[in-house]
Coordinates of C-alpha atoms in Angstrom, one line a residue:
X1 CA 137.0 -12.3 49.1
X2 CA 134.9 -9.3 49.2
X3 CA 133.8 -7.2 52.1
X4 CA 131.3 -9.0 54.4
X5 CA 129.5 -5.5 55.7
X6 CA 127.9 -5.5 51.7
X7 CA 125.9 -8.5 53.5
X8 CA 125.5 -7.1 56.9
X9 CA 123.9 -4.3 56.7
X10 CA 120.2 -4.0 57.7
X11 CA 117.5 -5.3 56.0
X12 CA 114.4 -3.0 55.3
X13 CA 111.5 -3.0 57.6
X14 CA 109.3 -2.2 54.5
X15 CA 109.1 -2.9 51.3
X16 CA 110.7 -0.5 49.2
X17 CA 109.3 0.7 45.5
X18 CA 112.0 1.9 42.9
X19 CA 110.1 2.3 39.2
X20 CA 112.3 1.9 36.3
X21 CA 109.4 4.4 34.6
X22 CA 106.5 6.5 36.4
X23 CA 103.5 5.1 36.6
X24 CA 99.6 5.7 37.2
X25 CA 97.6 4.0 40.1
X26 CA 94.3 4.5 38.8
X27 CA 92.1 1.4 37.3
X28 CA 89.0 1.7 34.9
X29 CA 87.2 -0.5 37.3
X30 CA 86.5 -2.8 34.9
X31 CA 88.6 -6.0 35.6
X32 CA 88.0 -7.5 32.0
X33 CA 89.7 -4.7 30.3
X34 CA 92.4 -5.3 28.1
X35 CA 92.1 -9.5 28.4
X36 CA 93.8 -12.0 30.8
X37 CA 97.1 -10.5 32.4
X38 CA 99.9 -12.4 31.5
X39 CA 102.4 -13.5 33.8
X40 CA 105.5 -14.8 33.2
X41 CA 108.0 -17.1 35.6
X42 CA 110.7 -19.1 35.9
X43 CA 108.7 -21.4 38.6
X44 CA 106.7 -24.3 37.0
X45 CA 104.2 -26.5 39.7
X46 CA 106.0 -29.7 40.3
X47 CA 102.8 -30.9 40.8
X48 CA 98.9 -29.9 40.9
X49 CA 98.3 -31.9 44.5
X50 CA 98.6 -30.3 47.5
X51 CA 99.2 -33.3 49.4
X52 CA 102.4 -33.8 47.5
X53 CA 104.0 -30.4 47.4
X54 CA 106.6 -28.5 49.9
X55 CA 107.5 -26.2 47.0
X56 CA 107.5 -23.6 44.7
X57 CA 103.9 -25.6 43.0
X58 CA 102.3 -22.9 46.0
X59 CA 102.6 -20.3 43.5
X60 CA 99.8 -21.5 41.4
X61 CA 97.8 -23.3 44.3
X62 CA 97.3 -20.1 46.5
X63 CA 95.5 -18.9 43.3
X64 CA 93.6 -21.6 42.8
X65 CA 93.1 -23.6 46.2
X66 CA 91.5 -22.3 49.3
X67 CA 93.1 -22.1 52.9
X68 CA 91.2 -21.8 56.5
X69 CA 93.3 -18.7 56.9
X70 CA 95.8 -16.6 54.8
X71 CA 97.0 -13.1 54.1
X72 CA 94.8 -10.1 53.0
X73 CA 96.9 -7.5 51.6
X74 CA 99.2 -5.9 54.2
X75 CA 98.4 -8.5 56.8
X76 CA 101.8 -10.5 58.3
X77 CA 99.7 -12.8 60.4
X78 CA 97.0 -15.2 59.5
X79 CA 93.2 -13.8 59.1
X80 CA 90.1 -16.4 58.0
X81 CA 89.9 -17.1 54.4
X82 CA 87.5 -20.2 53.9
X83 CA 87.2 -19.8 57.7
X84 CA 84.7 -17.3 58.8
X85 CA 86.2 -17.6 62.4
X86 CA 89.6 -19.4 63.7
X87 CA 91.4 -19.2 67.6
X88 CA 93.1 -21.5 70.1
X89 CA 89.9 -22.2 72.6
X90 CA 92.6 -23.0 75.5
X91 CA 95.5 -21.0 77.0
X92 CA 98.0 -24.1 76.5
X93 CA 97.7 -23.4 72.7
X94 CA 96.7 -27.3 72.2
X95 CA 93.5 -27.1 70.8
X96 CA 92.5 -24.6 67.4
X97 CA 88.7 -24.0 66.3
X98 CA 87.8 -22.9 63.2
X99 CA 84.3 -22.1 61.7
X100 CA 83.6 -22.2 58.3
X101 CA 81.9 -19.5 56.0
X102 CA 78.3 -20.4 55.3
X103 CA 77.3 -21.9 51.9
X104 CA 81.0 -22.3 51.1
X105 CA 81.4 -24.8 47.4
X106 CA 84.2 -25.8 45.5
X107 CA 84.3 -24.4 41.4
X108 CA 82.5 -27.3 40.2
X109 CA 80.1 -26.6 42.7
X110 CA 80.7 -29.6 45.4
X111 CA 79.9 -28.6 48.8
X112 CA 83.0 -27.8 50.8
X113 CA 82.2 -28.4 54.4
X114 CA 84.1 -29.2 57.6
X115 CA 84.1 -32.9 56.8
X116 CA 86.4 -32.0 53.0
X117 CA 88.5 -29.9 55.5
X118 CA 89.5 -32.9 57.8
X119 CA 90.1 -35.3 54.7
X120 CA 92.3 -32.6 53.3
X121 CA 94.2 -32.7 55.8
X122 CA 94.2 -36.1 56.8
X123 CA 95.3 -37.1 53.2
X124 CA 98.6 -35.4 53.9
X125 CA 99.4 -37.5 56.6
X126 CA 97.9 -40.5 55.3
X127 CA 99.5 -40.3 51.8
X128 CA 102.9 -39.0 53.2
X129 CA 104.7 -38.0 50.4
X130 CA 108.7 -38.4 51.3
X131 CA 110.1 -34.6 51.1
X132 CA 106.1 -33.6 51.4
X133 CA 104.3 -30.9 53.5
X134 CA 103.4 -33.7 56.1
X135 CA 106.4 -32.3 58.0
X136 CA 104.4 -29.6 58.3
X137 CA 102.0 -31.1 60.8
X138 CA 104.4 -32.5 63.4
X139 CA 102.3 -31.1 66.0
X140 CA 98.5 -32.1 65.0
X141 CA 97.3 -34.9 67.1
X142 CA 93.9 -35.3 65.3
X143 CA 91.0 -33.4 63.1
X144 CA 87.4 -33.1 64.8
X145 CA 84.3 -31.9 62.9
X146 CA 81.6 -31.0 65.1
X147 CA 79.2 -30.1 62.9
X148 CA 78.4 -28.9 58.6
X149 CA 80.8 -26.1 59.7
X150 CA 82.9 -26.3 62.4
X151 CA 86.8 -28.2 62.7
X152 CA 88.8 -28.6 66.1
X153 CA 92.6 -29.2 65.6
X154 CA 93.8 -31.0 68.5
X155 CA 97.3 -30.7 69.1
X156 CA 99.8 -33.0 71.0
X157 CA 101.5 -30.3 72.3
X158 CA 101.4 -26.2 71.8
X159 CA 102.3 -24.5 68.8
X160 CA 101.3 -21.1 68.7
X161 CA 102.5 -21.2 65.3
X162 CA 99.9 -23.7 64.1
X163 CA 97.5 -20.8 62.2
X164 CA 100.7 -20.0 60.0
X165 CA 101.1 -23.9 59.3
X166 CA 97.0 -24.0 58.3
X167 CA 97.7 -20.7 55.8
X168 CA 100.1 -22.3 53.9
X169 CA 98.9 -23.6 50.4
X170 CA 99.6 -26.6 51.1
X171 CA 96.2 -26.8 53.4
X172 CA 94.7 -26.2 50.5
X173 CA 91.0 -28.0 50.9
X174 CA 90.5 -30.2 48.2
X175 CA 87.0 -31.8 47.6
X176 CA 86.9 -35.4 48.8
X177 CA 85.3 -37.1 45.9
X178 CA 87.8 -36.1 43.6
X179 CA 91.1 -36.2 45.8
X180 CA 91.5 -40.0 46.8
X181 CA 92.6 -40.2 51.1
X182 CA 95.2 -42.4 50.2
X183 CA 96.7 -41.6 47.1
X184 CA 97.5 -38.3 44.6
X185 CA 95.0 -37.2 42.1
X186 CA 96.9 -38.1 38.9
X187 CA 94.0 -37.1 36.2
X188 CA 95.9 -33.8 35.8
X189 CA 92.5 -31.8 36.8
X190 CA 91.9 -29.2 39.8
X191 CA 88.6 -27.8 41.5
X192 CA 89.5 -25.7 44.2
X193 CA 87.5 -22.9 46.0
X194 CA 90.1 -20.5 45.2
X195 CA 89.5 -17.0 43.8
X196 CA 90.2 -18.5 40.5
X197 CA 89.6 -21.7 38.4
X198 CA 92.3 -23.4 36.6
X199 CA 90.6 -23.5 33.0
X200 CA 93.6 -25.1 31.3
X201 CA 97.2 -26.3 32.1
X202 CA 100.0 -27.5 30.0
X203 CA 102.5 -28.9 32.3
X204 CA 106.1 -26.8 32.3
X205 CA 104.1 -24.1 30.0
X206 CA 101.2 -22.8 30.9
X207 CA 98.0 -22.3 33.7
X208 CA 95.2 -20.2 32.2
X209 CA 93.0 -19.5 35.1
X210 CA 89.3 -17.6 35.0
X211 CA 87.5 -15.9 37.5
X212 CA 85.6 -18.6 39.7
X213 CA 82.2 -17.2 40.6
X214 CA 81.8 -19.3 43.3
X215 CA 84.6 -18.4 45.5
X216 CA 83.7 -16.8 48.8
X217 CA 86.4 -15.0 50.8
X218 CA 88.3 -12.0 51.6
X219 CA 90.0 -11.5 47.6
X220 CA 88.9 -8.5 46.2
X221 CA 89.9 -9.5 42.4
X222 CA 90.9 -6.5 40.2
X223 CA 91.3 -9.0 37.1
X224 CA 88.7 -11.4 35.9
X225 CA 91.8 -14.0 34.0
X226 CA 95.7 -14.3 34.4
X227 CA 97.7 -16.8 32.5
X228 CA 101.0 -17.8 33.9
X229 CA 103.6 -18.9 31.4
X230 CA 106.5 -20.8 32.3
X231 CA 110.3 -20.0 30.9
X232 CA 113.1 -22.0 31.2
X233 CA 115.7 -18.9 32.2
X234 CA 115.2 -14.8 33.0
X235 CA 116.5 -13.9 29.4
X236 CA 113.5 -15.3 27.1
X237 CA 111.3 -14.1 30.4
X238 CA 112.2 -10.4 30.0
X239 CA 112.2 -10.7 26.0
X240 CA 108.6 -11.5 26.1
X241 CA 108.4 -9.2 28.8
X242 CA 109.8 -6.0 26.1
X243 CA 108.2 -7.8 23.1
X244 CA 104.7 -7.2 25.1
X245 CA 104.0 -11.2 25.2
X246 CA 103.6 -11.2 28.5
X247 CA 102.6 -8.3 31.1
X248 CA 104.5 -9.2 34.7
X249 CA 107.5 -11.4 35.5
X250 CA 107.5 -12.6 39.3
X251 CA 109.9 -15.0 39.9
X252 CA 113.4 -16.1 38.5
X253 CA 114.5 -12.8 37.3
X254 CA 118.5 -12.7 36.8
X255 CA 120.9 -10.5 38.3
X256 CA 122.0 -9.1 35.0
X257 CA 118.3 -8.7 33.5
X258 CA 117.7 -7.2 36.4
X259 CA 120.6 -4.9 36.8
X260 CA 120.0 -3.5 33.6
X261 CA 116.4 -3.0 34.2
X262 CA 117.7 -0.7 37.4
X263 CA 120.8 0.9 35.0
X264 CA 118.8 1.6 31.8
X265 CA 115.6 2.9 32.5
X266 CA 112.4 1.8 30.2
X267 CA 109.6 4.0 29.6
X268 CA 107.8 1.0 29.2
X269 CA 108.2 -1.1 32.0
X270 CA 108.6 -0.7 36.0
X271 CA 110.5 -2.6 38.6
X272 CA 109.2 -3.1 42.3
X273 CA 112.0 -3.8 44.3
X274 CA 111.2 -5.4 47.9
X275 CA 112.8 -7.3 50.8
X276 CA 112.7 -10.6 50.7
X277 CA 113.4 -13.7 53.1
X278 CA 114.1 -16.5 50.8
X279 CA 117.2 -18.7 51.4
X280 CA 119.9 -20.7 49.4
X281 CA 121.8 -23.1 50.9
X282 CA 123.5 -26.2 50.7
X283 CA 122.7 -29.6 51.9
X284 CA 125.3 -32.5 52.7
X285 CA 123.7 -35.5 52.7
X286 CA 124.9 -38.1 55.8
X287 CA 124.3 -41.4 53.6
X288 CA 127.7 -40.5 51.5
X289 CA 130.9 -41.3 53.0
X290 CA 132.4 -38.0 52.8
X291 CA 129.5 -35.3 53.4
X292 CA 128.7 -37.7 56.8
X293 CA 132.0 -36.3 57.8
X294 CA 131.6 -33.0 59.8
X295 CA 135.4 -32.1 59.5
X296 CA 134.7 -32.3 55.6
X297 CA 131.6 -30.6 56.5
X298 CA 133.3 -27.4 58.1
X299 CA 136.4 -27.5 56.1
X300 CA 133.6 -26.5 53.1
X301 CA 132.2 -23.9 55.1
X302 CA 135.5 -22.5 55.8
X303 CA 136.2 -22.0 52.1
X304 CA 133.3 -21.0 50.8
X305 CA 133.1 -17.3 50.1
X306 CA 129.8 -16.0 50.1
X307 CA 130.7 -12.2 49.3
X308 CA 132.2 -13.5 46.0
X309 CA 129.3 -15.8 45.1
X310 CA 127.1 -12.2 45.8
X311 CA 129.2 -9.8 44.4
X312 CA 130.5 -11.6 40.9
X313 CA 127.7 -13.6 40.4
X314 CA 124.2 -11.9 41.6
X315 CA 125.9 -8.8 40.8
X316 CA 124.5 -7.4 44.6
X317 CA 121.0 -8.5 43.8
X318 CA 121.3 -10.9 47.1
X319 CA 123.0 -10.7 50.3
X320 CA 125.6 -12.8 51.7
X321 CA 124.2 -14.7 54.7
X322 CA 125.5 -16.6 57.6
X323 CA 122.5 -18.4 59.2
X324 CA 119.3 -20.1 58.2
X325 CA 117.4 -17.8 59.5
X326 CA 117.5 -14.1 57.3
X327 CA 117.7 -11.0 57.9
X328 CA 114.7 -9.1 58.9
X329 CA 113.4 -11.9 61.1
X330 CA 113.1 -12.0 65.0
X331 CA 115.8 -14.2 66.2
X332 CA 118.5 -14.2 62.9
X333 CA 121.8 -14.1 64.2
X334 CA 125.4 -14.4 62.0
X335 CA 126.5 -17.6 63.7
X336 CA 128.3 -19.2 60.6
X337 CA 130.4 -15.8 60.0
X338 CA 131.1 -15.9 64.2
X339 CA 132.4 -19.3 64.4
X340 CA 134.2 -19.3 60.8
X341 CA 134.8 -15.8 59.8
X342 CA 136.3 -14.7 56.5
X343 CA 136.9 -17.5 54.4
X344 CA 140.3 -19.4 54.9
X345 CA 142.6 -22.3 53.1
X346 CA 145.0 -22.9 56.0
X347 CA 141.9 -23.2 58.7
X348 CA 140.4 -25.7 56.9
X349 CA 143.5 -27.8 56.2
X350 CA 143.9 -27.8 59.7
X351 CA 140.2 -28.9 60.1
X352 CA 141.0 -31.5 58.1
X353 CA 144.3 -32.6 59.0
X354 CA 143.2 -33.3 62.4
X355 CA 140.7 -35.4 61.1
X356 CA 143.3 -37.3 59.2
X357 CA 142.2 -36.4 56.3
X358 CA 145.6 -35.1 54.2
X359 CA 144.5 -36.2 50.4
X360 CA 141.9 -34.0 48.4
X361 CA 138.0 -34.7 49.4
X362 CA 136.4 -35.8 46.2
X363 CA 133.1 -34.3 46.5
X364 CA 129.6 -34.4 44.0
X365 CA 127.5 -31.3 43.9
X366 CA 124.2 -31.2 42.2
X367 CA 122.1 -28.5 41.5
X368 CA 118.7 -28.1 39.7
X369 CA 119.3 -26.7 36.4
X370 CA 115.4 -24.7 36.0
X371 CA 114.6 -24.2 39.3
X372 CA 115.6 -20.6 41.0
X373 CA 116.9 -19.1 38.1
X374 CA 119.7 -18.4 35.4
X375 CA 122.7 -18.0 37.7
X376 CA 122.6 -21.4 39.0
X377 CA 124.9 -23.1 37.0
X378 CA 127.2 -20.0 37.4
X379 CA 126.8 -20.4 41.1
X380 CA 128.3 -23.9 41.5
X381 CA 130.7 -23.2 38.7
X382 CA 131.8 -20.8 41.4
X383 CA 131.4 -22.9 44.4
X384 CA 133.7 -25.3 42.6
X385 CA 136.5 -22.8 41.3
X386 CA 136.6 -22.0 45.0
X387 CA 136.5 -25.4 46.5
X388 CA 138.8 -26.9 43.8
X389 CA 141.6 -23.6 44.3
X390 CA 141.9 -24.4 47.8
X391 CA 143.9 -27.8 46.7
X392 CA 141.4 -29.5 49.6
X393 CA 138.8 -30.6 47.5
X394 CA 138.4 -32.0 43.8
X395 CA 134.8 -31.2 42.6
X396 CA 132.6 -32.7 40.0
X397 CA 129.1 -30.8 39.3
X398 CA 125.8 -32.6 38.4
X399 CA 122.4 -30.8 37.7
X400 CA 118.9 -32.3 36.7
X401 CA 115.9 -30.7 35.9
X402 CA 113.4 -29.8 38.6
X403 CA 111.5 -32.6 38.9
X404 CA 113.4 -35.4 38.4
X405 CA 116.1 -33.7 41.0
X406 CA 113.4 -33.5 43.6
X407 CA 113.2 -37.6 43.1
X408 CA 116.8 -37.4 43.7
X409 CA 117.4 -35.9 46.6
X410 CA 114.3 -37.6 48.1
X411 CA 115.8 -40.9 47.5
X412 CA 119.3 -39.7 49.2
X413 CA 121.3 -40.1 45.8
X414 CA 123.0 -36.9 45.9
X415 CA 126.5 -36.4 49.0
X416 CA 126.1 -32.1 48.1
X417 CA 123.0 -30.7 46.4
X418 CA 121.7 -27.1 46.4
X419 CA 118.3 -25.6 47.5
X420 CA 116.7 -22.9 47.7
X421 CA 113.9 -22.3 50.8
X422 CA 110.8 -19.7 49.9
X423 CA 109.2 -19.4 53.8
X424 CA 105.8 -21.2 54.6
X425 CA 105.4 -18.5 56.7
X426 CA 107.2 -15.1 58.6
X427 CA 108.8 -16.8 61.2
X428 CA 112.2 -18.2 62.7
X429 CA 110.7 -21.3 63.5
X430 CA 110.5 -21.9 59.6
X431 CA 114.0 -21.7 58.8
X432 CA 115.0 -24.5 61.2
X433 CA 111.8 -27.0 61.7
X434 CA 111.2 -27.8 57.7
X435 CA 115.1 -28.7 57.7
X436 CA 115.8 -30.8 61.2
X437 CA 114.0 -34.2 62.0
X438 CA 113.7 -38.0 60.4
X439 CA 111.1 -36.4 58.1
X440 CA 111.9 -32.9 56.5
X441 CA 111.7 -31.0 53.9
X442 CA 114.3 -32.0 52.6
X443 CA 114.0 -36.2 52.2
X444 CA 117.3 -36.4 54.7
X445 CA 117.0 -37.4 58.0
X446 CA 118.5 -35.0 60.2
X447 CA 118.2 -36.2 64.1
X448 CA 118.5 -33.5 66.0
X449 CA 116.9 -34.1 69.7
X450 CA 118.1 -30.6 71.2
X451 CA 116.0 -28.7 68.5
X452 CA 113.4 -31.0 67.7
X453 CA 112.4 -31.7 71.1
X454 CA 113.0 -29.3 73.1
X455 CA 113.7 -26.0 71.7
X456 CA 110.8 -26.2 69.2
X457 CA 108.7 -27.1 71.6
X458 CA 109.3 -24.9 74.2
X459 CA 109.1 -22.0 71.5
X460 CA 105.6 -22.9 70.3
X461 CA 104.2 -21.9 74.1
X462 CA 104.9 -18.5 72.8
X463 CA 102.3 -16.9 71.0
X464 CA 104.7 -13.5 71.5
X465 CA 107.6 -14.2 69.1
X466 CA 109.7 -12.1 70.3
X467 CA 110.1 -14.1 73.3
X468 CA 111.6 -16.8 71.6
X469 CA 115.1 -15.1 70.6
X470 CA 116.8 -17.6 73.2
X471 CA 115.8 -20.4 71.5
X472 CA 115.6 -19.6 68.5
X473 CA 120.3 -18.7 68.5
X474 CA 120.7 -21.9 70.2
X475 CA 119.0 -23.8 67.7
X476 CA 121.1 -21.9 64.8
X477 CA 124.3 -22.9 66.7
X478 CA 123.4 -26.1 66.5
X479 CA 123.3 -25.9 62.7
X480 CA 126.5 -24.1 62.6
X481 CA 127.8 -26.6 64.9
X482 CA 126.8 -29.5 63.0
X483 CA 127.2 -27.6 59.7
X484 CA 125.0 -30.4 58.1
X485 CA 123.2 -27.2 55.9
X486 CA 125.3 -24.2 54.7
X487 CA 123.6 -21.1 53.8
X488 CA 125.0 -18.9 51.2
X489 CA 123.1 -15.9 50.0
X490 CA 119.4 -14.7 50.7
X491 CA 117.3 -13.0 48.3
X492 CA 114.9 -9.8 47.4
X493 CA 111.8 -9.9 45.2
X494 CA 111.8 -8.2 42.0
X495 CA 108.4 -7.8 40.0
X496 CA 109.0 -6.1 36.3
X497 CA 106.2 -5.3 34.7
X498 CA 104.5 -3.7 32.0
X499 CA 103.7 0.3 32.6
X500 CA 100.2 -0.1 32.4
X501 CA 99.9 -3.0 34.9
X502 CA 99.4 -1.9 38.6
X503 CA 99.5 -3.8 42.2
X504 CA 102.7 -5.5 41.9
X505 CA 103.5 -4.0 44.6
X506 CA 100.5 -5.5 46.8
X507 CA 100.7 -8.9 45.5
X508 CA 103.5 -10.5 47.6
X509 CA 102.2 -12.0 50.7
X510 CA 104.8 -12.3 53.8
X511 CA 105.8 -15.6 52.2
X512 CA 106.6 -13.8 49.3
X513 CA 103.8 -16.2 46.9
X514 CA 102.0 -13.9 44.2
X515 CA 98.4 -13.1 44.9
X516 CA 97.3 -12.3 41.1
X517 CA 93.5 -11.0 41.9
X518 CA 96.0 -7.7 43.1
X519 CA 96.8 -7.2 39.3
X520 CA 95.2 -5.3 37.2
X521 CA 95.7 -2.6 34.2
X522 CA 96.0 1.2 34.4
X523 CA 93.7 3.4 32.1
X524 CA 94.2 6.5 33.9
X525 CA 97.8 9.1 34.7

């Protein structure tokens, strides 16, 4: 066990910058210098349709895709992208207006008007992809065009967080003559009206994408072409990284890779360090006949040792953390550690003994094994060394490869199974909806008619989030209550790069997705 305060203490406001080696912040102005900058990840698109994706596939489509509204550099609420103008046009929050920019076209030069707006969305709902971002639009009643230009959102009841659900990637207007209402595009081909083009893509590999000339919107773009490769763990990322194959690494860097970036200082690369808000956490699935048991349930959480998964596996890289909702965000509480506390053998042999349950549990957990990173594996090894040592449970580990796990744990095969949660968007409200309904984020139904239908609900009528607290620690002790998802450790972002690369440091958005027109290289000290 290892002290808890290491995961309590206070997440920063701002995001801070620690480079590995001084750098310039000076660029030639000419955005073509030097070629495409190359940017490596352990992240790979699941898939290149928006309609289908509530996952780390935003990465590439908030590149590539356009969104009604999104964030310009700095900004932590929603501002008009694609839109020229967006509001609620009632005080109930029910109905949303948006206006498009004049003469707007998608990269093969389609026009993209208010009538491709409604069918991307509508496709969402109408396609419905189980696990998919249709969960995302609980609240939308119907789409109205009124005209070339203009879209009204009518709600079917107020949600004042509606703008964030219309910036998030998936929203991503598609043009309707290529993007079938009822079906995904399967001919492996994108033309978006994002500030880039995708001119090539080798699934699992590599996007090369090129400036798109035709984009209109608020991206100032310092490059003109970024290629994003896609590794299989941090250690081959941060070899091409030194061996100058690639120029920036933004996601799936490894504890160790990354401590020794901090510990042994490069003159030739740089490492922004900066608060983050994404989430792992464990899921136990209600259609198995153990996980549907909340003493089994609890007696988990009151084994589980976050401090040790942090501490001997992240190396300190990520906080413990005791809710769904992180630290940092209005309304995050530490209800798991306040019902539970430190981790204990003999509390949850009592859980379990009044349950009647006085054999070992047997219990299946699957991870993803190229997902969020190298430590994985290592993660569940641990989760089993701890589960297994209490002499309560007997522990067999499964993994699969992104993709085919996703099909998994949409089809309920798996009673445990690990995810990680990268926000939609800055708010509470994000950490519990996704999770909590018949349809989720996660492809398991989790009824829950306290949160779903009334504390959601009456939190959406407030367009000031700070308001919400109330609701927003009931809902979380719901969670703990139920204890049907158990989060474990939430993260920071960590962009290396090469020394002569600038704007890492701009090109997280509040949801933590990689703008790449914010790269670009440095000619001047």
């Amino acid at each position: 066990m290892f002290n808890r305060n290491r995961g309590l203490r206070r997440a920063a406001a701002m995001t801070s910058i620690s480079l590995v080696a001084g750098c310039g912040v000076f660029s030639d102005g000419n955005p073509d210098g030097g070629g495409p900058i190359v940017v490596g990840t352990t992240s790979a698109p699941s898939t290149l349709d928006p309609a289908a994706s509530w996952d780390g596939s935003w990465e590439l489509f908030r590149n590539i895709y356009q969104t009604l509204l999104a964030y310009p550099t700095g900004a932590t609420t929603p501002e008009p992208d694609a839109a020229k103008s967006c509001g609620f046009t009632d005080r109930s929050n029910t109905t949303y207006r948006c206006e498009l920019r004049a003469g707007m076209k998608f990269a093969d030069g389609d026009t993209l008007d208010a009538q491709a707006v409604k069918h991307s969305i509508d496709r969402i709902r109408q396609i419905d992809v189980a696990g998919g971002p249709a969960g995302l639009l609980g609240s939308l009643d119907r789409v109205q065009t009124t005209g070339e230009r203009e879209i009204l959102f009518h709600l079917n009841k107020p949600d004042a967080t509606f703008p964030f659900v219309l910036a998030t990637p998936a929203m991503s207007i598609v043009d309707p003559h290529d993007y079938p209402a009822h079906s995904l595009r399967k001919d492996g081909k994108v033309f978006g009206s994002g500030p880039y083009t995708l001119k090539s893509y080798d699934d699992g590999k590599e996007a090369q994408l090129v400036r798109n000339d035709r984009y209109k919107g608020f991206a100032k773009r310092e490059n003109s072409a970024v290629t994003i490769r896609y590794f299989q763990d941090s250690g081959a990322m941060v070899k091409a990284l030194r061996d100058k194959k690639i120029d920036v690494t933004y996601r799936g860097l490894a504890a160790d890779d990354i401590v020794t970036l901090q510990g042994s200082p490069s003159k030739d690369l740089q490492l922004v360090d900066g608060a983050g808000t994404d989430i792992n956490y464990l899921v136990f699935n209600p259609k198995d006949q153990w996980a549907k048991n909340p003493a089994v349930r609890k007696a988990v959480a009151q084994v589980v040792d976050r401090g040790a998964i942090t501490h001997k596996i992240y190396r300190d890289t990520v906080d413990p953390l005791y809710s769904m909702v992180p630290k940092g965000l209005t309304g995050h509480t530490t209800a798991f550690f306040d019902d539970f506390g430190d981790p204990s053998v003999p509390k949850a042999r009592t859980i379990l003994t009044r349950a009647g349950i006085t054999e070992r549990v047997p219990l299946t957990l699957w991870y993803t094994s190229d997902r969020y990173g190298s430590e994985t594996a290592l993660e569940f090894k641990e989760l089993k060394r701890q589960l297994d040592a209490s002499g309560l449970f007997t522990i067999t580990l499964k993994s699969r490869p992104w993709k085919t796990y996703v099909t998994g744990y949409q089809k309920g095969e798996y009673p445990v199974f690990g995810r990680g949660w990268f926000p939609d968007f800055p708010d509470a409200e994000n950490f519990i909806a996704p999770f909590v309904g018949q349809q989720n984020a996660l492809g398991t139904p989790y009824p829950s008619p306290k949160i779903t239908d009334v504390l959601l609900p009456e939190s959406r009528k407030e367009t000031d989030r700070a308001d919400v607290v109330k609701e927003f620690e009931e809902a979380q002790q719901i969670l703990v209550d139920d204890t049907r998802l158990l989060p474990l450790w939430q993260g920071r972002q960590y962009v290396a790069a090469s020394d002569d690369i600038s704007g890492g440091e701009q090109a997280l958005d509040p949801s933590t997705i990689m703008m790449m027109w914010q790269l670009y290289r440095k000619t001047s000290w």
